[in-house]
Short mmCIF file of C-alpha atoms in Angstrom, two decimals:
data_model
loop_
_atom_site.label_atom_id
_atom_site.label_comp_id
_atom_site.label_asym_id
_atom_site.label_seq_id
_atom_site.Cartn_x
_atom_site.Cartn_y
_atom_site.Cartn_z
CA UNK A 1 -134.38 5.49 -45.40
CA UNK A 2 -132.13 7.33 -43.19
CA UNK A 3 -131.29 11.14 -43.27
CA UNK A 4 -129.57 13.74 -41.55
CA UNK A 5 -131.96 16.62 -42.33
CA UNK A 6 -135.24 16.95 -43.34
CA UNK A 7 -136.72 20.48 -44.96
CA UNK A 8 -140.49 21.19 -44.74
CA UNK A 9 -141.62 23.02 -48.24
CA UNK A 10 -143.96 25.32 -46.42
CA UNK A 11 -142.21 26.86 -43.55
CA UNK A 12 -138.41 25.65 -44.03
CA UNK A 13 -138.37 24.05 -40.53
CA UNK A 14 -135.56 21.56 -40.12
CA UNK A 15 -135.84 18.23 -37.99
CA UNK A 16 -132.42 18.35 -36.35
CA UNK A 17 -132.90 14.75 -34.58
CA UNK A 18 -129.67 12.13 -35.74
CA UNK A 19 -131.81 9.77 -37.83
CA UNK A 20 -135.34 9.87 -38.55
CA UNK A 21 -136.63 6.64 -39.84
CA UNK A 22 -138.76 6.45 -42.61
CA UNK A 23 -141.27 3.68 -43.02
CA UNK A 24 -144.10 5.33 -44.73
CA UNK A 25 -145.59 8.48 -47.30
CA UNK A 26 -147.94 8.85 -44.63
CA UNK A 27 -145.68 9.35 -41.42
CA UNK A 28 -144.37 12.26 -43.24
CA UNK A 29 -146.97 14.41 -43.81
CA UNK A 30 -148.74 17.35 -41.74
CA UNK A 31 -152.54 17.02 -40.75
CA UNK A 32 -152.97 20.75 -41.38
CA UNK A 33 -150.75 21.47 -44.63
CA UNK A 34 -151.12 17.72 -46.10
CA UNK A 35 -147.96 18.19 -48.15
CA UNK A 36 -144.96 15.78 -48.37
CA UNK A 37 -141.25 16.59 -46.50
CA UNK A 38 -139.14 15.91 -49.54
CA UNK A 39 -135.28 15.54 -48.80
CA UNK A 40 -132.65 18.37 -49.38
CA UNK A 41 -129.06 17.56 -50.77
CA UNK A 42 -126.82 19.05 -48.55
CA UNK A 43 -123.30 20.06 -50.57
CA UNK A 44 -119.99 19.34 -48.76
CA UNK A 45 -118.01 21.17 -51.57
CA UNK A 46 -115.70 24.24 -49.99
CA UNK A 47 -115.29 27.51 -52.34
CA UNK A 48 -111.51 27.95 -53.04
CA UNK A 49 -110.73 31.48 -53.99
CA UNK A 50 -107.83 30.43 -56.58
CA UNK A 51 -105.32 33.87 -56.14
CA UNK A 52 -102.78 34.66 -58.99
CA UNK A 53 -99.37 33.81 -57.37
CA UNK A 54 -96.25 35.78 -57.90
CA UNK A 55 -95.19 35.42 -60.88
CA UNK A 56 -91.81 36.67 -60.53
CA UNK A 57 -89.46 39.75 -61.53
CA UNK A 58 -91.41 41.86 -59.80
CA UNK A 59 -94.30 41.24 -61.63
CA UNK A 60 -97.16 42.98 -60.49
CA UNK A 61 -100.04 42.90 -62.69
CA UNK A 62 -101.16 41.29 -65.88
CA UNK A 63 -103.69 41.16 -68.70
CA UNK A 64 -106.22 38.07 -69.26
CA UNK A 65 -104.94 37.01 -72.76
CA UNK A 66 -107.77 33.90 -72.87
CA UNK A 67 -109.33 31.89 -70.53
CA UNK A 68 -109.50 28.09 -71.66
CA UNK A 69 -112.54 27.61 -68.46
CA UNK A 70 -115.91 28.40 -68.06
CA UNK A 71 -117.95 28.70 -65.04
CA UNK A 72 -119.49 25.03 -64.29
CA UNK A 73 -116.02 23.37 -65.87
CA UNK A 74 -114.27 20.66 -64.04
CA UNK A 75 -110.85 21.01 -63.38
CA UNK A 76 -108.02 19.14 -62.65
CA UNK A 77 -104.33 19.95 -61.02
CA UNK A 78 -102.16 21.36 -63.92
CA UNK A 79 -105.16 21.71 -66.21
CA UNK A 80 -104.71 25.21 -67.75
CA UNK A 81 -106.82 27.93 -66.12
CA UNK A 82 -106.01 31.05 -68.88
CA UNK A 83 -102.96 32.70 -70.21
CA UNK A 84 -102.07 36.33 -69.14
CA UNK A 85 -99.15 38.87 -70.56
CA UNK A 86 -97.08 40.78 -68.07
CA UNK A 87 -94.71 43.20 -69.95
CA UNK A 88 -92.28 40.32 -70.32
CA UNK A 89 -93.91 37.25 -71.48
CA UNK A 90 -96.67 34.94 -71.86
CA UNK A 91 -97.52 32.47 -68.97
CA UNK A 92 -100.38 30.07 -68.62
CA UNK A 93 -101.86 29.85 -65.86
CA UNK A 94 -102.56 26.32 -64.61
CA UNK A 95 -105.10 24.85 -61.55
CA UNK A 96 -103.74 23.76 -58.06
CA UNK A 97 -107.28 21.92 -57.18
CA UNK A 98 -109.62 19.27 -58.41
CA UNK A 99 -112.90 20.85 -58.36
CA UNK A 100 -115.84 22.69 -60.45
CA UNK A 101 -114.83 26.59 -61.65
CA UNK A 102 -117.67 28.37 -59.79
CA UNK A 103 -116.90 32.14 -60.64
CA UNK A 104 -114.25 33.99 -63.10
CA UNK A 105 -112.81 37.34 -61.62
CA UNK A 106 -111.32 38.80 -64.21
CA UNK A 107 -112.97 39.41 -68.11
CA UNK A 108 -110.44 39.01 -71.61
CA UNK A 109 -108.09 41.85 -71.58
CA UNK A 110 -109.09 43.04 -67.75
CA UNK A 111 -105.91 43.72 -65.48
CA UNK A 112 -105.04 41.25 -63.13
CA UNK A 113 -103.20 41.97 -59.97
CA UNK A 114 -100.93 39.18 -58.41
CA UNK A 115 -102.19 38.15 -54.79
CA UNK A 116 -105.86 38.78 -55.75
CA UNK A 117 -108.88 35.82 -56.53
CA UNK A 118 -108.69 34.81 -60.04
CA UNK A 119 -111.33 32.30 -60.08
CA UNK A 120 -112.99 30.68 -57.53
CA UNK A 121 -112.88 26.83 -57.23
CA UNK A 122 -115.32 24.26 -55.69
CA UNK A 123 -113.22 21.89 -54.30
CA UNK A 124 -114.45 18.05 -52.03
CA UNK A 125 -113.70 19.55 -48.81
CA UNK A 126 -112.90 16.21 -47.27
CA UNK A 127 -109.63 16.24 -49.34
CA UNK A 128 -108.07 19.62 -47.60
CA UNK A 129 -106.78 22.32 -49.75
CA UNK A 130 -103.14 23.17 -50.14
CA UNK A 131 -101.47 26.34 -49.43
CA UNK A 132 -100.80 28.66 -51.97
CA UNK A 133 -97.89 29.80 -50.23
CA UNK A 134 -94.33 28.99 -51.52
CA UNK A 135 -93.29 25.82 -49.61
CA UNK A 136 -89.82 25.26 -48.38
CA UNK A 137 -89.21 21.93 -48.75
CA UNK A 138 -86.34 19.69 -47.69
CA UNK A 139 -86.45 16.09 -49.52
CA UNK A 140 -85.95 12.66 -47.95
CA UNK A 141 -82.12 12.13 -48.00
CA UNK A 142 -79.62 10.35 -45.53
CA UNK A 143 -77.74 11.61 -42.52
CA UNK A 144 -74.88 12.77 -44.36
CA UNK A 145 -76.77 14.36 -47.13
CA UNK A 146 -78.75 15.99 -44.53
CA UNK A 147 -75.65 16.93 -42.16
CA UNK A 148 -74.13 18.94 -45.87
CA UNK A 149 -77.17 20.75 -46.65
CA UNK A 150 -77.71 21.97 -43.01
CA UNK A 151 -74.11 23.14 -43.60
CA UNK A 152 -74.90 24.94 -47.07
CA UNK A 153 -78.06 26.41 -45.94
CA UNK A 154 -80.11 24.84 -48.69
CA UNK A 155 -83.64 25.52 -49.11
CA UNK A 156 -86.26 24.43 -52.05
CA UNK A 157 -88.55 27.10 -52.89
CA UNK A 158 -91.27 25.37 -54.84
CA UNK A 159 -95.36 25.63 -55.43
CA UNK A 160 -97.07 22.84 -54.57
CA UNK A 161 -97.80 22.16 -58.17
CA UNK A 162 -94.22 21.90 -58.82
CA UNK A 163 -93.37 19.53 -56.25
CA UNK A 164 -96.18 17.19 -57.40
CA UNK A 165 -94.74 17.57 -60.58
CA UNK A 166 -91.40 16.70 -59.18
CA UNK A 167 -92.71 13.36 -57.09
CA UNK A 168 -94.06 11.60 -60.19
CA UNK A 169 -90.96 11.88 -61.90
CA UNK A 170 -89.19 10.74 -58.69
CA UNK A 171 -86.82 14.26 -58.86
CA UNK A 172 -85.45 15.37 -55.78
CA UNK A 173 -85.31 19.32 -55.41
CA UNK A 174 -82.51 19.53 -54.31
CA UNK A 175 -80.84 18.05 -57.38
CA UNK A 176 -82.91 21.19 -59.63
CA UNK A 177 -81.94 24.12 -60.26
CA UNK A 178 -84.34 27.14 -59.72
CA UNK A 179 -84.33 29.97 -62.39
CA UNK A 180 -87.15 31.74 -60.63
CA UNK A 181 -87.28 34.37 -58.01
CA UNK A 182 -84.64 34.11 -54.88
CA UNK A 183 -83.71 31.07 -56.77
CA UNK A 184 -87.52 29.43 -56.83
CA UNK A 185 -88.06 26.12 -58.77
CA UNK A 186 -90.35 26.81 -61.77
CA UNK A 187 -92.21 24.17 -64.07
CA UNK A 188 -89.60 24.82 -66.51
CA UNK A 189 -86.65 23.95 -64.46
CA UNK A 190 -88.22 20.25 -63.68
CA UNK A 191 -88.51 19.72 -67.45
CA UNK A 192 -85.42 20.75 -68.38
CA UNK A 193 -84.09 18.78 -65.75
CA UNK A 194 -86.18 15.40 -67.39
CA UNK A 195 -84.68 16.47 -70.58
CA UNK A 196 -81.00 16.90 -69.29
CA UNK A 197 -82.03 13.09 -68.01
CA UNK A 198 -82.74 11.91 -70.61
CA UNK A 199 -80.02 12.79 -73.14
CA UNK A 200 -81.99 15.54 -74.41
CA UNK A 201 -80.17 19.13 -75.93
CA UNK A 202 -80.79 21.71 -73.12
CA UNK A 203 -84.07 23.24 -73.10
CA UNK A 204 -85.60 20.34 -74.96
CA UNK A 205 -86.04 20.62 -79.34
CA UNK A 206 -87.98 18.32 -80.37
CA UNK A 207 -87.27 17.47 -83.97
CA UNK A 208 -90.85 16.98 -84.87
CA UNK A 209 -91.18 20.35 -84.11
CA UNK A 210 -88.19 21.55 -86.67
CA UNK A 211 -88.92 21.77 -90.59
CA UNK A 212 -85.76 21.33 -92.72
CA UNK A 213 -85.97 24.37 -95.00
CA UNK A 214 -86.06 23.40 -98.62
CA UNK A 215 -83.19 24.35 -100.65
CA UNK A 216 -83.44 27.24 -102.87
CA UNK A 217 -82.73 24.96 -105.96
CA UNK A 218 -85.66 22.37 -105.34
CA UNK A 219 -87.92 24.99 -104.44
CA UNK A 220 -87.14 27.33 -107.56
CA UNK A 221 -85.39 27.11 -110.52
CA UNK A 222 -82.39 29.30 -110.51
CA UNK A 223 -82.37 32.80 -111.08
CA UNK A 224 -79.52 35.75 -111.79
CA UNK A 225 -79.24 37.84 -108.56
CA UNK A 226 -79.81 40.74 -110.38
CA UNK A 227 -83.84 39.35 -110.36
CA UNK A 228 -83.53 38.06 -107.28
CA UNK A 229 -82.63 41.32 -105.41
CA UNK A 230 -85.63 42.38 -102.85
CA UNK A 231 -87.74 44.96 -102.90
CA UNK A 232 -88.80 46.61 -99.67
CA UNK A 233 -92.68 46.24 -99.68
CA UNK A 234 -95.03 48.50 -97.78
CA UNK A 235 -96.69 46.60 -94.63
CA UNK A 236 -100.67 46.66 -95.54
CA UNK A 237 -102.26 48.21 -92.16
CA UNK A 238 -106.14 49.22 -92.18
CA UNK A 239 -106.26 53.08 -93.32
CA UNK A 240 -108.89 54.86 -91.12
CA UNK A 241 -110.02 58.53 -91.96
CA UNK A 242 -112.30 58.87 -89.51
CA UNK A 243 -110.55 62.45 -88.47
CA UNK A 244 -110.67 61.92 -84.21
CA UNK A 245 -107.49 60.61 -82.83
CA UNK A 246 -107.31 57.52 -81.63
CA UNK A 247 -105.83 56.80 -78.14
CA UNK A 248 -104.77 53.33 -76.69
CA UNK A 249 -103.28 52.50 -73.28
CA UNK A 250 -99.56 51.41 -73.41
CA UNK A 251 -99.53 47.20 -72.80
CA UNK A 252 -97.56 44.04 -73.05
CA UNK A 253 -94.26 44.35 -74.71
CA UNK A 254 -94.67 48.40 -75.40
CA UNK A 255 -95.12 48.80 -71.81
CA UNK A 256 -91.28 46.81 -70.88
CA UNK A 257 -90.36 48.57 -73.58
CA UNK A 258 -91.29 51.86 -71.70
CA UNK A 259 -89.47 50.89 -68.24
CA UNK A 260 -86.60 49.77 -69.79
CA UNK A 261 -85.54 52.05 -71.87
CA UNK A 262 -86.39 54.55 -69.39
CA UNK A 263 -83.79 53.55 -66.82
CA UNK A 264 -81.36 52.67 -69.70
CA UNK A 265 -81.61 56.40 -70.87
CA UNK A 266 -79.88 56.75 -67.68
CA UNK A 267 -76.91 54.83 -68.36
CA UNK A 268 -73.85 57.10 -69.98
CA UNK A 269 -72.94 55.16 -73.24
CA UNK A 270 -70.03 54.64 -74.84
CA UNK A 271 -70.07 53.59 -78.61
CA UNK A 272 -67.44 51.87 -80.64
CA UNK A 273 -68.11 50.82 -84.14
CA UNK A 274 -66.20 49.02 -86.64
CA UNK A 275 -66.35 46.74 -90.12
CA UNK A 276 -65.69 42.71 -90.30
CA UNK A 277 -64.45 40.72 -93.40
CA UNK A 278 -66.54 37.32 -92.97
CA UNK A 279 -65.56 36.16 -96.35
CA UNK A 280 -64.55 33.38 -94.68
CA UNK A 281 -66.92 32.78 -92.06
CA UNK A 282 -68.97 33.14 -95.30
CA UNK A 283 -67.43 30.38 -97.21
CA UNK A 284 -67.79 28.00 -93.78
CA UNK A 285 -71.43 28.55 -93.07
CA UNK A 286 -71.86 27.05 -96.65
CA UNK A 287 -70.22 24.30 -95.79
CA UNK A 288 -71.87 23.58 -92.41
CA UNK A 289 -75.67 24.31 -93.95
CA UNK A 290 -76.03 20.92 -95.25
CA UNK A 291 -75.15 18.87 -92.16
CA UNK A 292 -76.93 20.99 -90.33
CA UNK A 293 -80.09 20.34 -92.00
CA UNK A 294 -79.40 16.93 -92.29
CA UNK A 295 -80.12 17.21 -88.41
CA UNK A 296 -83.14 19.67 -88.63
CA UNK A 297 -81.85 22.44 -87.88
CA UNK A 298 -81.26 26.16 -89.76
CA UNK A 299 -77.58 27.15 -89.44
CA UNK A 300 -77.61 30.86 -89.43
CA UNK A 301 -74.66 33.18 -88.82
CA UNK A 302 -76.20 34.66 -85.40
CA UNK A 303 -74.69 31.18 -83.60
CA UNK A 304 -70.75 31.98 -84.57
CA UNK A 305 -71.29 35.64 -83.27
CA UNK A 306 -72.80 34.51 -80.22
CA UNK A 307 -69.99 32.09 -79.64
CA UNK A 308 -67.03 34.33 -80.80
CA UNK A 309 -68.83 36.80 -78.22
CA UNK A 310 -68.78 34.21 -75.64
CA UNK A 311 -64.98 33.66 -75.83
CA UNK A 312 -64.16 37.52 -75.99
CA UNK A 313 -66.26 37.59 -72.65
CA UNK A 314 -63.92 35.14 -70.88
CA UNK A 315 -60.87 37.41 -71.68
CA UNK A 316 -63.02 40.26 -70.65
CA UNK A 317 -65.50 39.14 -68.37
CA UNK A 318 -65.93 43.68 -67.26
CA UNK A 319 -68.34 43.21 -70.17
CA UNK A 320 -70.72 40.02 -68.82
CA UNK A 321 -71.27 41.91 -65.50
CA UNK A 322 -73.66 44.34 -64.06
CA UNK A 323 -73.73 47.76 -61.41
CA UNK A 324 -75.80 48.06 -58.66
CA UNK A 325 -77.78 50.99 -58.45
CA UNK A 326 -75.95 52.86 -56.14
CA UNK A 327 -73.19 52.09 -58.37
CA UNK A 328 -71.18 50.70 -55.51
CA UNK A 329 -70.63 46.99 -56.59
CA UNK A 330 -69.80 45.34 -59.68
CA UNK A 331 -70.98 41.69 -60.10
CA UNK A 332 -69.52 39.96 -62.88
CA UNK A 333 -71.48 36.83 -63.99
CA UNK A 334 -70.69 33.27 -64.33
CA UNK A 335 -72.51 32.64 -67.49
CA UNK A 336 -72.53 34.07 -70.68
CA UNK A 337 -76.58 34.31 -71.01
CA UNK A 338 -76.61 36.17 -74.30
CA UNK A 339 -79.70 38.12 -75.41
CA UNK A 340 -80.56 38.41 -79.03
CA UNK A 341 -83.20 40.65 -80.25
CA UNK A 342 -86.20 39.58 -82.15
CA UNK A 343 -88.72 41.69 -83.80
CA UNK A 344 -92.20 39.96 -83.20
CA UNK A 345 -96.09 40.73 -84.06
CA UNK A 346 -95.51 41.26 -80.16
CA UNK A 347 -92.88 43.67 -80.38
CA UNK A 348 -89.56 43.99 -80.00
CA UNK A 349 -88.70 41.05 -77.36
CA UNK A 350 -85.18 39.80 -76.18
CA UNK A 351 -84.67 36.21 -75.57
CA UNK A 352 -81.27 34.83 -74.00
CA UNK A 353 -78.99 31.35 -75.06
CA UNK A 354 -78.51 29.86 -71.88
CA UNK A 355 -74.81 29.14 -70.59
CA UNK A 356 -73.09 29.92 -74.17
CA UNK A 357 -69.96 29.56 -72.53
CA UNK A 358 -70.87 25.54 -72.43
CA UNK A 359 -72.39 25.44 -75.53
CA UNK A 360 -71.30 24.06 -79.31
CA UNK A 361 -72.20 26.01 -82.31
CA UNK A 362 -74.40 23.58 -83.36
CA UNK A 363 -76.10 24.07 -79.73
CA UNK A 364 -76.70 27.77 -80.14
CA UNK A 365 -78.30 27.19 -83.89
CA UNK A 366 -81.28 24.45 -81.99
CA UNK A 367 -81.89 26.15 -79.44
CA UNK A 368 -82.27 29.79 -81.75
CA UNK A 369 -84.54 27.79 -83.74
CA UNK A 370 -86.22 26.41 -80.50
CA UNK A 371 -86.67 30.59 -79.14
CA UNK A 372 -87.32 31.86 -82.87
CA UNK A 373 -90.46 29.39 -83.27
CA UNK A 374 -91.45 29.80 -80.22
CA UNK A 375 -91.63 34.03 -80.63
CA UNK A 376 -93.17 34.08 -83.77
CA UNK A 377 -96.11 32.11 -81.94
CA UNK A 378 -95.97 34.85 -78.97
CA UNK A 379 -95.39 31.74 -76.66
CA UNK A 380 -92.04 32.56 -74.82
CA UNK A 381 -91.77 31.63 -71.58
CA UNK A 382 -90.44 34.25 -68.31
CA UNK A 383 -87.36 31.98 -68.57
CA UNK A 384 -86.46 32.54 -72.00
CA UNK A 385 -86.90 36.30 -71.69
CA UNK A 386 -84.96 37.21 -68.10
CA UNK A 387 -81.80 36.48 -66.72
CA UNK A 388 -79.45 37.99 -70.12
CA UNK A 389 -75.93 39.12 -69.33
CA UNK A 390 -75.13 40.00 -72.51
CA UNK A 391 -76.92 41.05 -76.19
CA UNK A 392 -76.83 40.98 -79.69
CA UNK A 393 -79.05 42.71 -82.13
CA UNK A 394 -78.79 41.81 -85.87
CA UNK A 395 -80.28 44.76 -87.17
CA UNK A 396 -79.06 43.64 -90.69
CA UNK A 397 -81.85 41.05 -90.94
CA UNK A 398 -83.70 44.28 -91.37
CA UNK A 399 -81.70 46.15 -93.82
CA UNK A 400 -79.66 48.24 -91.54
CA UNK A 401 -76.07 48.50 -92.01
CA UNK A 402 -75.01 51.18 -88.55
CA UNK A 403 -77.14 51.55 -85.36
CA UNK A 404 -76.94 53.07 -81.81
CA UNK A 405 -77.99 50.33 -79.59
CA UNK A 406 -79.28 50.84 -76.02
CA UNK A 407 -77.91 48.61 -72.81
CA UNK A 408 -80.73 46.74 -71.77
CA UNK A 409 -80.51 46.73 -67.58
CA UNK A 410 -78.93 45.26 -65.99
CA UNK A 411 -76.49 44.59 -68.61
CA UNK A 412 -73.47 46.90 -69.32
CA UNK A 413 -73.13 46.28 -73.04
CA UNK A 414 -75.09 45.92 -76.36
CA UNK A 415 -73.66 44.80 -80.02
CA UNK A 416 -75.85 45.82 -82.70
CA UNK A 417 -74.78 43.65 -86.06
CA UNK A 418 -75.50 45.57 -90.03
CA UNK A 419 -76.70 43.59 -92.71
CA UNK A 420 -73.50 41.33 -94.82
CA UNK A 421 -72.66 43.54 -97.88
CA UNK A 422 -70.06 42.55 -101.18
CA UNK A 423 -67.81 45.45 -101.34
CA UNK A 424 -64.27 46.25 -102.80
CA UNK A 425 -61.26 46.15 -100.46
CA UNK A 426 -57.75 45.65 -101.23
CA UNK A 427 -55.41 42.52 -99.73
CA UNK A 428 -51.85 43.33 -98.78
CA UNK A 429 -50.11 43.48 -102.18
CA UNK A 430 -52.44 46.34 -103.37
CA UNK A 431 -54.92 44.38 -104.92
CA UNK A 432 -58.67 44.58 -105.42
CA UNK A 433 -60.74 42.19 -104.34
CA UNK A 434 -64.74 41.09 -103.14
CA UNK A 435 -65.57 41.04 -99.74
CA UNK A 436 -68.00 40.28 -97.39
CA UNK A 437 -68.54 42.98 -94.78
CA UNK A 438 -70.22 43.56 -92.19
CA UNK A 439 -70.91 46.27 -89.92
CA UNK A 440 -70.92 46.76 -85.80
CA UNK A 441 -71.82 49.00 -83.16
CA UNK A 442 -70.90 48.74 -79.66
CA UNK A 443 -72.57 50.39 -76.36
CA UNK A 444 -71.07 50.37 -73.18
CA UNK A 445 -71.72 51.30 -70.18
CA UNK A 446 -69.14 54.27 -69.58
CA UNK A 447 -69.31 54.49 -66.08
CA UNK A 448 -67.59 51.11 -65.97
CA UNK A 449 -66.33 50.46 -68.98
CA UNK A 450 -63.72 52.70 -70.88
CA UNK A 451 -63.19 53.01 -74.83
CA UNK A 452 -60.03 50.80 -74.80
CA UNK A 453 -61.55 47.35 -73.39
CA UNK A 454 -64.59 47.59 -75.77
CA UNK A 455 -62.19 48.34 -78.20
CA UNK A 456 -60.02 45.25 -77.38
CA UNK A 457 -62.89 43.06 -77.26
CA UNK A 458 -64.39 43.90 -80.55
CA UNK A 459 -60.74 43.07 -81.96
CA UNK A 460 -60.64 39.89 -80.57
CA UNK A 461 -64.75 39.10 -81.42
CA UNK A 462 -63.81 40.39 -85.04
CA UNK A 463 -60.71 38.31 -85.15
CA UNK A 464 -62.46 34.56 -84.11
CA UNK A 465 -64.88 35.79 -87.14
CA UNK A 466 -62.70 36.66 -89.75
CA UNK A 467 -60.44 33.35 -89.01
CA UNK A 468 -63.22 31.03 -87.92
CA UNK A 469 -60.76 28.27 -87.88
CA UNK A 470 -58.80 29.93 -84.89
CA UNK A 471 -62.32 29.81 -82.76
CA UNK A 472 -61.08 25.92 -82.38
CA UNK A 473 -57.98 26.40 -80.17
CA UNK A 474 -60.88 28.45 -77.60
CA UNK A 475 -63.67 25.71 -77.97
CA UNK A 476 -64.42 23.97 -74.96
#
């Protein structure tokens, strides 16, 4: 039996010699003591202090939502390591080694600061560990590829977890594009990108995923509206009358919340309101309901006022830009990223439509379903929340028919949308008749902005929605 080192049990002395060559108990004992050597497994594992990355935004803490390890777990690369909350979104967290978790940093709910240990990882130190580091990476390509890029300038920002990600799908960064910080490729972007491959709607909806709703007639027998009219009910919250006050520290959403409308408080506002007739639009969404759900998907109204918004922005693209903050530049933005509010168990959060500008109405509704779904589960990514140009909040859902809304920075405007009401107006010989109306506010951002454009634009928004038919001449 050969081995490298060889531990006494009564003084800890080690043999240092290459090989010692054991042929017998006996050779291996001492006169004086008359106790055995016994052999000592000597581990070649290296301790990995795992550090929580940027995770963009400027990001600079988080909260431990849930950790799905335990001290002593094996791990594997991409295996989830725990899910944290900035005050934008959810993210998990996932492993950049194969190894054995050997200590957690961090308890549930502690504050987690990016660039410090999170856990600490036992990796086989014979397999080298990878940086944590963003990597710039240029991808195999030909001379002439190479000869354009050195041209362009092009770099790949990318986490070694990415680019692994990337090389078993055989993707080329260079052919992604990053939605992360100073353009940085995220996990998101490669799946997107295998979805946009595939034929997949962009970000992917899976229809197993999607419930058809059931129509009101299957599900109940029909009613007069006069019984069917809703009564607000009181939200049942745990009554406490202990007598102390109770103070909590300001997290998650609440805490955005906080910084945002902070610096938005700064902006001078402008507000324009005014009343649209969707009688039509009315009459058209019943139409479309059916084939829509034929297809899985909930046709709401929210998708034709996101896309009439999207064609008022190309006429007045003042309104899809953003001011620097020493309100010397104005930088009006290529797509129409359009935020729509959404009142969670979270809070209040804001996910954007991607690229509206590009997109069908029957686009918008999938991929509201996809963002709706995924906020009532509090699982919305950093991508779905960052990066709006534009908003709409649909206070109606609610019950509200006016509101003040408040630009959400960067942005430079805000639409806030009342609830759909039946209400007398007359047509142009004189005469009486039911409409549907509905209610909007405008904010602007007055220091760019003046009273005449918003006004403009919420004419032409107003007239694709009152004559939905004339929204087809725009479609592209």
């Amino acid at each position: 039996v050969c081995i490298h080192r060889v531990r006494s049990c009564s003084n800890i002395r080690f043999i240092k010699s290459k090989y010692v060559c054991v042929f017998d108990k006996s050779a291996l004992k001492f006169s004086h003591q008359q106790r055995l050597f016994r052999t000592s497994a000597v581990s070649c594992g290296q301790i990995v202090q795992f550090k929580l990355s940027d995770i963009g935004e400027g990001i600079t803490e988080v909260t431990v939502k849930e950790w799905y390890i335990k001290e002593g777990d094996s791990v594997s690369q991409f295996d989830s390591i725990c899910e944290v909350q900035s005050d934008k979104a959810s993210v998990t967290i996932t492993s950049r080694y194969d190894g054995v978790i050997r200590k957690l940093h961090y308890s549930i709910d502690d504050i987690a600061f990016v660039g410090k240990p999170l856990v600490d990882i036992e990796i086989d130190a014979s397999k080298g560990v990878a940086p944590e580091e963003d990597v710039v990476e240029t991808p195999p390509m030909s001379h002439e590829e190479h000869t354009h890029q050195e041209i362009k300038g092009h770099k790949t920002l990318a986490t070694p977890a990415v680019r692994r990600l990337a090389m078993e799908n055989n993707i080329k960064l260079s052919e992604v594009v990053g939605t992360g910080k100073d353009n940085r490729i995220l996990k998101e972007d490669i799946l997107n990108y295998l979805a946009k491959q595939t034929g997949a709607i962009l970000p992917p909806s899976p229809k197993a995923e999607i419930v058809p709703p059931v129509r009101k007639a299957e599900a109940v027998p029909a009613v007069s509206k006069d019984k069917t009219r809703k009564i607000p009910v009181p939200v049942s919250r745990p009554i406490a009358f202990s007598g102390k006050d109770k103070t909590e520290p300001v997290t998650g959403f609440q805490k955005a919340m906080v910084k945002t409308m902070s610096a938005a408080l700064k902006i001078p506002h402008f507000g324009y309101s005014d009343e649209i007739d969707l009688t039509h639009l009315v009459q058209l969404r019943e139409e479309l309901k059916p084939l829509a759900e034929i297809r899985g998907v909930k046709l709401s109204f929210m998708p034709f006022f996101i896309k009439a918004a999207s064609l008022g922005l190309l006429q007045y693209p003042i309104l899809n830009a953003s001011l620097d903050e020493n309100c010397q530049n104005v930088t009006y933005k290529a797509s129409h990223n359009i935020g729509v509010a959404m009142d969670t168990e979270q809070g209040l959060i804001v996910p954007n439509v991607k690229n509206v500008q590009v997109c069908s109405v029957f686009d918008i509704a999938v991929e509201l379903n996809r963002l709706q779904s995924l906020g009532s589960a509090g699982q919305l990514g950093t991508s779905d929340l960052t990066g709006g140009t534009f908003t709409l909040s649909n206070i109606g859902t609610i019950g509200g028919t006016y509101a003040k809304p408040v630009i959400l920075p960067p942005e430079v405007a805000i639409g806030a949308l009342g609830k759909i009401q039946v209400l007398p107006r007359f047509n142009g010989k004189g005469e009486v008749f039911k409409a549907q109306i509905m209610n909007v506010s405008w904010s602007a951002d007055h220091r760019i902005i003046d009273g005449a454009t918003m006004a403009r634009f919420s004419n032409l928004w107003k007239s694709y929605l009152e004559n939905p038919a004339s929204m087809l001449l725009d479609l592209k």
